[in-house]
PDB file of C-alpha atoms and ligand atoms in Angstrom:
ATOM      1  CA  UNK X   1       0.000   0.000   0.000  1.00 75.00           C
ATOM      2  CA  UNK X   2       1.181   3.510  -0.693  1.00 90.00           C
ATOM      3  CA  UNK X   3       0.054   6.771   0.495  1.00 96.00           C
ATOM      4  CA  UNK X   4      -1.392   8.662  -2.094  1.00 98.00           C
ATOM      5  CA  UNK X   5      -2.872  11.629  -3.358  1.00 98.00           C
ATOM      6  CA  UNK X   6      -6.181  12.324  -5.576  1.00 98.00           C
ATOM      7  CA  UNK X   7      -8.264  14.980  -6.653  1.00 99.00           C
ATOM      8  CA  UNK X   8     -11.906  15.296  -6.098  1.00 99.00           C
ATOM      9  CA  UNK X   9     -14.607  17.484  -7.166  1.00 99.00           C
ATOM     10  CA  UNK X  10     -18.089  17.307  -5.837  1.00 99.00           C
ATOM     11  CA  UNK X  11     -19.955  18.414  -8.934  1.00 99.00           C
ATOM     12  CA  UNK X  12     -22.633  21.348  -9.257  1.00 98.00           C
ATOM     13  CA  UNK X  13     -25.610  19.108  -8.838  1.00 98.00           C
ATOM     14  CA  UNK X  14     -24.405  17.451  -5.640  1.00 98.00           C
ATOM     15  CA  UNK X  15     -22.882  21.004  -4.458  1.00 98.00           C
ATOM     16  CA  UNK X  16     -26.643  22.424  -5.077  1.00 98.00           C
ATOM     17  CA  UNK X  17     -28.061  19.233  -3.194  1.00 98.00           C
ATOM     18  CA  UNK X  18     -26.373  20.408  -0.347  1.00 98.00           C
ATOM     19  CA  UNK X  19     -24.593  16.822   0.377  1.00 98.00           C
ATOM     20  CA  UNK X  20     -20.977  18.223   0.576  1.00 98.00           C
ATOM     21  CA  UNK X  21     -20.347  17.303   4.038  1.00 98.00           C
ATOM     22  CA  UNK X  22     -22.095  13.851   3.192  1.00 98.00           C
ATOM     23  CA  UNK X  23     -19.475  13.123   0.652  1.00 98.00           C
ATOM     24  CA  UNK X  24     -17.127  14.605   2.939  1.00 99.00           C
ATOM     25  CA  UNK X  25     -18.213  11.957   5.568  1.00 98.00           C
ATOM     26  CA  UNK X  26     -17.493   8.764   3.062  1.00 98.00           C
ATOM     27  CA  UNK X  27     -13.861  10.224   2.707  1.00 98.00           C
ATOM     28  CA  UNK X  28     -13.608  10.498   6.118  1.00 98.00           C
ATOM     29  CA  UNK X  29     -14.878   6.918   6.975  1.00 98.00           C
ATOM     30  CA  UNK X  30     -12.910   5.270   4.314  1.00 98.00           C
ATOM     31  CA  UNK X  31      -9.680   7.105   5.775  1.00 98.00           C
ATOM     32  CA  UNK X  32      -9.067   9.456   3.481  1.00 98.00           C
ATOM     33  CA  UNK X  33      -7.765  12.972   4.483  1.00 98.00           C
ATOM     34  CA  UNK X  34      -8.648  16.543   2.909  1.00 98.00           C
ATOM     35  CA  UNK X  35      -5.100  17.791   2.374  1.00 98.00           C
ATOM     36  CA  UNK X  36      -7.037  21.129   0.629  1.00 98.00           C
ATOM     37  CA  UNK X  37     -10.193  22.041  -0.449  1.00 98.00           C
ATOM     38  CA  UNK X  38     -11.642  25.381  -2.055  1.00 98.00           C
ATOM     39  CA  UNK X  39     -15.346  25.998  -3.809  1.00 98.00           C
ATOM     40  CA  UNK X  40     -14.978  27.891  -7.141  1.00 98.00           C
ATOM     41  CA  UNK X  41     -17.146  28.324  -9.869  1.00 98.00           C
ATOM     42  CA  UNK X  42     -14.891  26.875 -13.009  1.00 98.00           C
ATOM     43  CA  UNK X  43     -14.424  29.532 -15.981  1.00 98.00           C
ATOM     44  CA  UNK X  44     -15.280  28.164 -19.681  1.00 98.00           C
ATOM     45  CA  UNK X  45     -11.736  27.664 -19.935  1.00 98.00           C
ATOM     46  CA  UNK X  46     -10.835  26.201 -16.602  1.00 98.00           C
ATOM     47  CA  UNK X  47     -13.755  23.512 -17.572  1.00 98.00           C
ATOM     48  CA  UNK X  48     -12.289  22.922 -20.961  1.00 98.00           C
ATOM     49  CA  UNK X  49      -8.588  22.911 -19.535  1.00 98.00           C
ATOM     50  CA  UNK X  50      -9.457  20.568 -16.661  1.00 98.00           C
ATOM     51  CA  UNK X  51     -11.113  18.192 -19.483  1.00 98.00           C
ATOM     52  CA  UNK X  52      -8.656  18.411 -22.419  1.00 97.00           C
ATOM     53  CA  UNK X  53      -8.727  14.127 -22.897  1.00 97.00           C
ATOM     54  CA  UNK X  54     -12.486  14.360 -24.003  1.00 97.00           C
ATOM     55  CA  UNK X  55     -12.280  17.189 -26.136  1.00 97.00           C
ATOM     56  CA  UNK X  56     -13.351  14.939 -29.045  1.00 98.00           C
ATOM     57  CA  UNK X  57     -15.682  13.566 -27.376  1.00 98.00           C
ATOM     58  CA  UNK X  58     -19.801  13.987 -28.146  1.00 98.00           C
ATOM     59  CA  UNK X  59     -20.494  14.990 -24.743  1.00 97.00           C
ATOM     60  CA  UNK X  60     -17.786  17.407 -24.098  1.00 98.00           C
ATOM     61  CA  UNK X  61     -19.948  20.700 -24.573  1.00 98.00           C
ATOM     62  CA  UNK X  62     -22.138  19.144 -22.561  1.00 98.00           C
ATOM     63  CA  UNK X  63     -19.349  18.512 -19.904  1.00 98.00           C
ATOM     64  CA  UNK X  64     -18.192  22.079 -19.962  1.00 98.00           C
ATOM     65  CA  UNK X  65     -21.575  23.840 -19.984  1.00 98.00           C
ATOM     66  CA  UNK X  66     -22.732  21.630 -16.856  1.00 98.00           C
ATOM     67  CA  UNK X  67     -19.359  22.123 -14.985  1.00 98.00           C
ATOM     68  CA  UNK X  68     -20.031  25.921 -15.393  1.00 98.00           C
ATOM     69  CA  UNK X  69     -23.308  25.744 -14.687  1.00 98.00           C
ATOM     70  CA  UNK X  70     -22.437  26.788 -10.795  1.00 98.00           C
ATOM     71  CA  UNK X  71     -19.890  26.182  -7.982  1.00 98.00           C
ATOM     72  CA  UNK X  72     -18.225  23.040  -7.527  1.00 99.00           C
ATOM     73  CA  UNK X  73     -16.012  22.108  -4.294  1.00 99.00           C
ATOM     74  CA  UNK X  74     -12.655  20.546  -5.232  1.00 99.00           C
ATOM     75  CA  UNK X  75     -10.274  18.618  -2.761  1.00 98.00           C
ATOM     76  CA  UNK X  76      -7.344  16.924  -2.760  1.00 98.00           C
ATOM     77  CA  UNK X  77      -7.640  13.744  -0.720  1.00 98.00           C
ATOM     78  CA  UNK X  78      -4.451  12.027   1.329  1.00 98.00           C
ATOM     79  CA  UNK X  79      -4.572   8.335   2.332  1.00 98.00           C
ATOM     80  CA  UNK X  80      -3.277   4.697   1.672  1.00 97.00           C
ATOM     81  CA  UNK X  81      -4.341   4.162  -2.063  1.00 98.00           C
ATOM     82  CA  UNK X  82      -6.016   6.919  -2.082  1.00 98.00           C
ATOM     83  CA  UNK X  83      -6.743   7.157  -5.765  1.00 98.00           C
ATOM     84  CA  UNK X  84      -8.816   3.417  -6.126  1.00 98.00           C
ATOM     85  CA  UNK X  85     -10.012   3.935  -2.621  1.00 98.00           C
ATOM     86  CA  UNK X  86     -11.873   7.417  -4.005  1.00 98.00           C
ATOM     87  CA  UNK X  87     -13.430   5.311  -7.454  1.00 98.00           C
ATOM     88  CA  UNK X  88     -14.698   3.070  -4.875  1.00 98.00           C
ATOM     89  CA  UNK X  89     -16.532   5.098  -2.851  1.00 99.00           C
ATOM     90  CA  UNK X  90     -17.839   6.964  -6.181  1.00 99.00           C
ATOM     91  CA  UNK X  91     -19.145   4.190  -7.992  1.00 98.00           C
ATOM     92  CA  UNK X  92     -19.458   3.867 -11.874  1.00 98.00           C
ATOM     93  CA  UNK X  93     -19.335   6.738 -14.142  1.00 98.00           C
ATOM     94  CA  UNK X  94     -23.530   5.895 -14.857  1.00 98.00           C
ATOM     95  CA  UNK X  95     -25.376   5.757 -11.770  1.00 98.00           C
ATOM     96  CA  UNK X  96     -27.593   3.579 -12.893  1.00 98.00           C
ATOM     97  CA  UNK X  97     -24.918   1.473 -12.942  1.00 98.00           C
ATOM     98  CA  UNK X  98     -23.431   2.389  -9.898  1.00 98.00           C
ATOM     99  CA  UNK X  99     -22.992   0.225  -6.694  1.00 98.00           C
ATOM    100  CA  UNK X 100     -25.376   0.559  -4.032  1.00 98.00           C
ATOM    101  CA  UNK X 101     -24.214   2.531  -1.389  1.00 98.00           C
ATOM    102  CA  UNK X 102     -21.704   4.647  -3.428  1.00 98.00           C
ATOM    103  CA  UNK X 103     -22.047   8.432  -4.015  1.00 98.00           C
ATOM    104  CA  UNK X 104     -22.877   8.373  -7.608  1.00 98.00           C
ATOM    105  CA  UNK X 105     -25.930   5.602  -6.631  1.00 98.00           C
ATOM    106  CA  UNK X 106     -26.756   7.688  -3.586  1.00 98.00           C
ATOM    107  CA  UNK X 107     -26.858  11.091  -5.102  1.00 98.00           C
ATOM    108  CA  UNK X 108     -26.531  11.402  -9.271  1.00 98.00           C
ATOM    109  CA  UNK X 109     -29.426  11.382 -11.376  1.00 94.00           C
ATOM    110  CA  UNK X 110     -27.585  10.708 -14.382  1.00 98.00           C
ATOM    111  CA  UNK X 111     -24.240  10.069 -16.637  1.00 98.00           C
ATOM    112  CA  UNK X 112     -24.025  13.998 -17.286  1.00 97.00           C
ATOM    113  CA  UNK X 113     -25.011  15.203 -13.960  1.00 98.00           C
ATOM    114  CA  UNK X 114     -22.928  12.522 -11.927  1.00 98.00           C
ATOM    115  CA  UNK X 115     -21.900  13.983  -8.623  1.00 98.00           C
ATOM    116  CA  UNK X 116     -18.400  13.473  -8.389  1.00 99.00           C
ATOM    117  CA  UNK X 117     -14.980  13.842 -10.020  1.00 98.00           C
ATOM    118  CA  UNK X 118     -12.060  11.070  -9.150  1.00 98.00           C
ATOM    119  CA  UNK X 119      -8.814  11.037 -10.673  1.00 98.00           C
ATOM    120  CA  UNK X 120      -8.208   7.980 -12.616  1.00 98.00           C
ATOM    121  CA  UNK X 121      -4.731   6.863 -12.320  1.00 98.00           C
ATOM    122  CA  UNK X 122      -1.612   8.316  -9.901  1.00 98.00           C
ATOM    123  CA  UNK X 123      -0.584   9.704 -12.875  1.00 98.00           C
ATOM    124  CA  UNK X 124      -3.605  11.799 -13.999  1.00 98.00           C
ATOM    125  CA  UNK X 125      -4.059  12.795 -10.325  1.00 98.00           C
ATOM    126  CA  UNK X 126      -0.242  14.564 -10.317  1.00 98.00           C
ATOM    127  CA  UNK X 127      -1.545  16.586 -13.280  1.00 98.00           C
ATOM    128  CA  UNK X 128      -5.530  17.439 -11.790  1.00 98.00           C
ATOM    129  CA  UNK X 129      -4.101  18.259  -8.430  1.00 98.00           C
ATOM    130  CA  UNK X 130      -1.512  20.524 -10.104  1.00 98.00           C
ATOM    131  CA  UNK X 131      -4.330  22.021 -12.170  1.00 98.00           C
ATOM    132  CA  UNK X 132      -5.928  23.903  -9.140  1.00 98.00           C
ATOM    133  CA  UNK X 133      -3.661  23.592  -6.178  1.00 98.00           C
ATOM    134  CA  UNK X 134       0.360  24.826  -5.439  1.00 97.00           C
ATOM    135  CA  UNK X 135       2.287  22.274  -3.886  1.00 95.00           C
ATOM    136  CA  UNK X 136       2.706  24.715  -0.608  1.00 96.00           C
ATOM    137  CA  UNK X 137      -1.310  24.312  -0.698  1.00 97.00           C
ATOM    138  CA  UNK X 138      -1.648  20.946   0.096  1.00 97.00           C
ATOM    139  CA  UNK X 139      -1.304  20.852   3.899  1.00 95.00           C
ATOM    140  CA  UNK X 140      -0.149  17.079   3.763  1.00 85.00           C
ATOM    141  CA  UNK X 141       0.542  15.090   6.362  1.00 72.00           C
ATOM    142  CA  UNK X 142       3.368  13.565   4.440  1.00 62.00           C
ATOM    143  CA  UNK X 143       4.953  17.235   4.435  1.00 53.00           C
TER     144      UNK X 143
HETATM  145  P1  IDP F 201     -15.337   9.334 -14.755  1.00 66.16           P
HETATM  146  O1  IDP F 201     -15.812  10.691 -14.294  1.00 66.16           O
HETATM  147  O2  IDP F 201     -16.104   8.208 -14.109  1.00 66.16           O
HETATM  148  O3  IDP F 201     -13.841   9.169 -14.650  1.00 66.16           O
HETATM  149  P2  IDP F 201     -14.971   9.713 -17.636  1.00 66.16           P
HETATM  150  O4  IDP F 201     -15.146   8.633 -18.655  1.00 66.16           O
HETATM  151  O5  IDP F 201     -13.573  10.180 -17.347  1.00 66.16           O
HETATM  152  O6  IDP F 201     -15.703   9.222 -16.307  1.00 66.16           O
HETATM  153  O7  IDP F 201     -15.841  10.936 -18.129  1.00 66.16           O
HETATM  154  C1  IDP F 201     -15.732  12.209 -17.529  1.00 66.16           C
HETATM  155  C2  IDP F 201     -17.111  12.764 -17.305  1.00 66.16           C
HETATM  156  O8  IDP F 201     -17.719  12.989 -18.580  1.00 66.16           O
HETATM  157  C3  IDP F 201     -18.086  11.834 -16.577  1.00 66.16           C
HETATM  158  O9  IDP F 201     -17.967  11.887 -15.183  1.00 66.16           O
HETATM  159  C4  IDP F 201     -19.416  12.338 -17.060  1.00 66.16           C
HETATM  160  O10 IDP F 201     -19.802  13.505 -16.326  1.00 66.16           O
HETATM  161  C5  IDP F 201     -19.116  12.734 -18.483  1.00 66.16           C
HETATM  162  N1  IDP F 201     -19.459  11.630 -19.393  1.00 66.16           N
HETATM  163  C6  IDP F 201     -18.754  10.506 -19.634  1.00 66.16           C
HETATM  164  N2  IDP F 201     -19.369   9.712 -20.526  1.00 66.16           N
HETATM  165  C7  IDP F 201     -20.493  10.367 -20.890  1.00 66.16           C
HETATM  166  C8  IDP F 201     -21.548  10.067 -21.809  1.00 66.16           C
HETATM  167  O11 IDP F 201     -21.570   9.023 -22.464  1.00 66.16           O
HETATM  168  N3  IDP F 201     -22.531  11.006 -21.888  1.00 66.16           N
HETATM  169  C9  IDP F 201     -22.532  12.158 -21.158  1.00 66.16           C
HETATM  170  N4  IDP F 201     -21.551  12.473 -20.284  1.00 66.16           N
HETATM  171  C10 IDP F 201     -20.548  11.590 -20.162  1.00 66.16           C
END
């Protein structure tokens, strides 16, 4: 096991569901630490930036316009496997296929409007953490 580091964003439809400290709770539990945290609401181009891999994709005006469409809360979380612990406690990308008991089952209506952000790989989370947060940010425990 190996302590790692990921980046989360609760989404605009769970941040205007008022669950934030909900989510915050399944880190929490799971043993995950926030290491940083900050609510913004994501420019055009932050949105587009953030989400450069799916540029081709159908959805990605989609993406952008719902990611703008109000504050999100974004968090870098600290913990043993931190990154696979955190797409665990999300659940699958469509919460209708999602786990019971995850956050996307528990509070996403739909593929577009799905909650939560997780980085995918250790690799991708370097880059997404570096994307909103200095290093001298991260108040880590590892520090
Ligand atoms: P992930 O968020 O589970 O890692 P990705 O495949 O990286 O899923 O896609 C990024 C985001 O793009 C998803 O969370 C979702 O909001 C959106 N998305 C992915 N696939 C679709 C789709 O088929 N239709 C609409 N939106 C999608």
């Amino acid at each position: 096991m190996a302590t790692e580091r990921t980046l989360s964003i609760i989404k605009p439809d769970a941040v205007a569901k008022n669950v934030i400290g909900e989510i915050y709770s399944r880190f929490e539990k799971a043993g995950l630490r926030i290491v940083a945290a900050r609510m913004i609401h994501l420019s055009q181009e932050q949105a587009e930036g953030f989400y450069a891999e799916h540029k081709e994709r159908p959805f990605f005006g989609d993406l952008v316009s719902f990611m703008t469409s109000g504050p999100v809360m974004i968090q870098v979380l600290e913990g043993e496997d931190a990154v696979i612990k955190n797409r665990d406690l999300m659940g699958a990308t469509n919460p209708a296929q999602a786990d019971a008991g995850t956050i996307r089952a528990d509070f996403a209506q739909s593929i577009d409007e799905n909650a939560v952000h997780g980085s995918d790989s250790v690799e991708s989370a370097a880059r997404e953490v570096a994307f909103f947060f200095t290093e001298d940010q991260l108040c880590s425990r590892t520090r």
